[in-house]
Every structure is written in structure tokens, then in C-alpha cells.
């Protein structure tokens, strides 16, 4: 019998943790191999539906791949910083196109996505390379926590069809902490690198997992009352974003 409770599966999660260790090791020790692995997997998964392919493209070659190339092979020029910042914004903003599936939490989540993207843009990010670490100053601690709450709710939408992603924020924040300890920097500065490692690994691994049918994806089944409660959580996230945005926006008028 498979243990599958709120995203934890005895089949899926342990192998996922092993994948994280492998990706982390390759990122630090063998970045070229990491590029080869993810680009090869992207080609293997090209016959998925187009929305999945676009997500894999943004997270893999245009997400993690860009971070690897930037950290290990390119100079830290202004245009590269702008390009990387644009990709980061796109990765956050693209979640606004997630189907709400006639749920209140999905509808309210679109507003949270837009406000979090605007907040991220206005924080005037700067990127530093502290090899082998990728230091992204564009996210404050408050933004990271708001984003973690918002994305946890988002992952419960029927569109994602699985509870596997429920632990993503735990993994992302956990890796952020360990990277910050290793780099001896504030933890929010390593969130960009941690998330760039976690999200592509989860997405690619989940697609491959479905290919070999090791375990069935278990969707969230939530009552209308829970849907409303989670929508209120998204509204609270939006409200907190607005509180931080108002002083910044007012400076431009």
C-alpha cells in the first residue's frame, strides 16, 4: 500500500529528495553535466501537452539552465542581469495564467500573482555571483514568505492534478537555509538559487514519474468551504502586498 498523505508518497518523495541531492551536486561540481541532463530530459518530454512543454522550457533551459550558464560561464554584465531578472519575473507572472477551474482560491490567486510580480519588479533587483552561488537581491524576506503562502494555496488547484507539489515550499525554503549557511549570506539572498534548483527538479521528475507509472498522482479534493477559506488566505496575501506597494508606488506620483 502506498502512503500518500498531503503530498508525501513513499515512492515519489524519497526519490525526489535523491534527485535534489544529485542536482545540487552537479550544480556545484559538474555544471556542464547538469545542463546536458536537463536539456536531454526536455527533449524526451517534448511530446507532453503544450502547456506542460512551455512550463518545462521556462523552468529548465530558460530557468535552471540560464542560472548554471550565468554562474559558471558568463561575466556579470548589465544586459545579462536584466535578462535574468526578466526571466525571473516571467516565471512568477506566468502563474497568473493557471486555470482557476471555477474556484475562488484560483480567482483570488491571479490577483496575488500580479501583485507579487509588481512587488518583485519594484524591489530593483541586483544579481551577484559568489561562485558557485547565485545571489539574487530582488526578493525580501517578506516577499519570500508571502510567495510561499500564495504558491502553497495555488498548488491545491485542480489544474495541478496532484498533491506531489504540496511540499515544494518546504524543500525550497529548506534549501535556501542551507545555501545561505554555506555562502554565509542572509537567507533571502539565496532563495533565487534554491528555487531555481527545486522547481525544475520537481516538474521534470514528476513528468518522468508519470511516464513509468510508479505511483498514481492523487489530486486535492477540497470542499467549497475550504475553497473559500483558501481564497481568504490569497486575499490576505494580496492585502499584504498592497501595503508594501503603496509607499513605493506613491514615490512615482
PDB file of N, CA and C in Angstrom, residues 12-25 201-202 205:
ATOM      1  N   UNK A  12       7.264   8.450  -4.328  1.00  0.00           N
ATOM      2  CA  UNK A  12       7.644   9.687  -5.017  1.00  0.00           C
ATOM      3  C   UNK A  12       8.677  10.511  -4.250  1.00  0.00           C
ATOM      4  N   UNK A  13       8.393  10.847  -2.997  1.00  0.00           N
ATOM      5  CA  UNK A  13       9.203  11.831  -2.274  1.00  0.00           C
ATOM      6  C   UNK A  13      10.639  11.392  -1.980  1.00  0.00           C
ATOM      7  N   UNK A  14      10.895  10.174  -1.547  1.00  0.00           N
ATOM      8  CA  UNK A  14      12.301   9.795  -1.295  1.00  0.00           C
ATOM      9  C   UNK A  14      13.175   9.884  -2.542  1.00  0.00           C
ATOM     10  N   UNK A  15      12.650   9.434  -3.684  1.00  0.00           N
ATOM     11  CA  UNK A  15      13.419   9.542  -4.924  1.00  0.00           C
ATOM     12  C   UNK A  15      13.575  10.992  -5.350  1.00  0.00           C
ATOM     13  N   UNK A  16      12.582  11.811  -5.024  1.00  0.00           N
ATOM     14  CA  UNK A  16      12.691  13.244  -5.316  1.00  0.00           C
ATOM     15  C   UNK A  16      13.816  13.871  -4.496  1.00  0.00           C
ATOM     16  N   UNK A  17      13.908  13.514  -3.223  1.00  0.00           N
ATOM     17  CA  UNK A  17      14.982  14.030  -2.374  1.00  0.00           C
ATOM     18  C   UNK A  17      16.352  13.612  -2.911  1.00  0.00           C
ATOM     19  N   UNK A  18      16.435  12.386  -3.408  1.00  0.00           N
ATOM     20  CA  UNK A  18      17.678  11.920  -4.017  1.00  0.00           C
ATOM     21  C   UNK A  18      18.004  12.735  -5.268  1.00  0.00           C
ATOM     22  N   UNK A  19      16.964  13.085  -6.035  1.00  0.00           N
ATOM     23  CA  UNK A  19      17.158  13.920  -7.226  1.00  0.00           C
ATOM     24  C   UNK A  19      17.671  15.303  -6.847  1.00  0.00           C
ATOM     25  N   UNK A  20      17.142  15.862  -5.751  1.00  0.00           N
ATOM     26  CA  UNK A  20      17.629  17.165  -5.282  1.00  0.00           C
ATOM     27  C   UNK A  20      19.125  17.101  -4.972  1.00  0.00           C
ATOM     28  N   UNK A  21      19.533  16.048  -4.286  1.00  0.00           N
ATOM     29  CA  UNK A  21      20.950  15.896  -3.933  1.00  0.00           C
ATOM     30  C   UNK A  21      21.820  15.810  -5.187  1.00  0.00           C
ATOM     31  N   UNK A  22      21.331  15.076  -6.185  1.00  0.00           N
ATOM     32  CA  UNK A  22      22.078  14.926  -7.431  1.00  0.00           C
ATOM     33  C   UNK A  22      22.197  16.256  -8.164  1.00  0.00           C
ATOM     34  N   UNK A  23      21.064  16.979  -8.277  1.00  0.00           N
ATOM     35  CA  UNK A  23      21.070  18.272  -8.972  1.00  0.00           C
ATOM     36  C   UNK A  23      21.974  19.268  -8.243  1.00  0.00           C
ATOM     37  N   UNK A  24      21.903  19.294  -6.918  1.00  0.00           N
ATOM     38  CA  UNK A  24      22.730  20.202  -6.119  1.00  0.00           C
ATOM     39  C   UNK A  24      24.216  19.898  -6.324  1.00  0.00           C
ATOM     40  N   UNK A  25      24.565  18.621  -6.314  1.00  0.00           N
ATOM     41  CA  UNK A  25      25.964  18.221  -6.503  1.00  0.00           C
ATOM     42  C   UNK A  25      26.468  18.605  -7.891  1.00  0.00           C
ATOM     43  N   UNK A 201      13.493  20.606 -10.852  1.00  0.00           N
ATOM     44  CA  UNK A 201      13.676  19.204 -10.473  1.00  0.00           C
ATOM     45  C   UNK A 201      12.346  18.529 -10.204  1.00  0.00           C
ATOM     46  N   UNK A 202      11.471  19.199  -9.454  1.00  0.00           N
ATOM     47  CA  UNK A 202      10.152  18.633  -9.147  1.00  0.00           C
ATOM     48  C   UNK A 202       9.341  18.435 -10.420  1.00  0.00           C
ATOM     49  N   UNK A 205      10.950  15.688 -12.734  1.00  0.00           N
ATOM     50  CA  UNK A 205      10.854  14.385 -12.100  1.00  0.00           C
ATOM     51  C   UNK A 205       9.410  13.877 -12.096  1.00  0.00           C
TER      52      UNK A 205
END
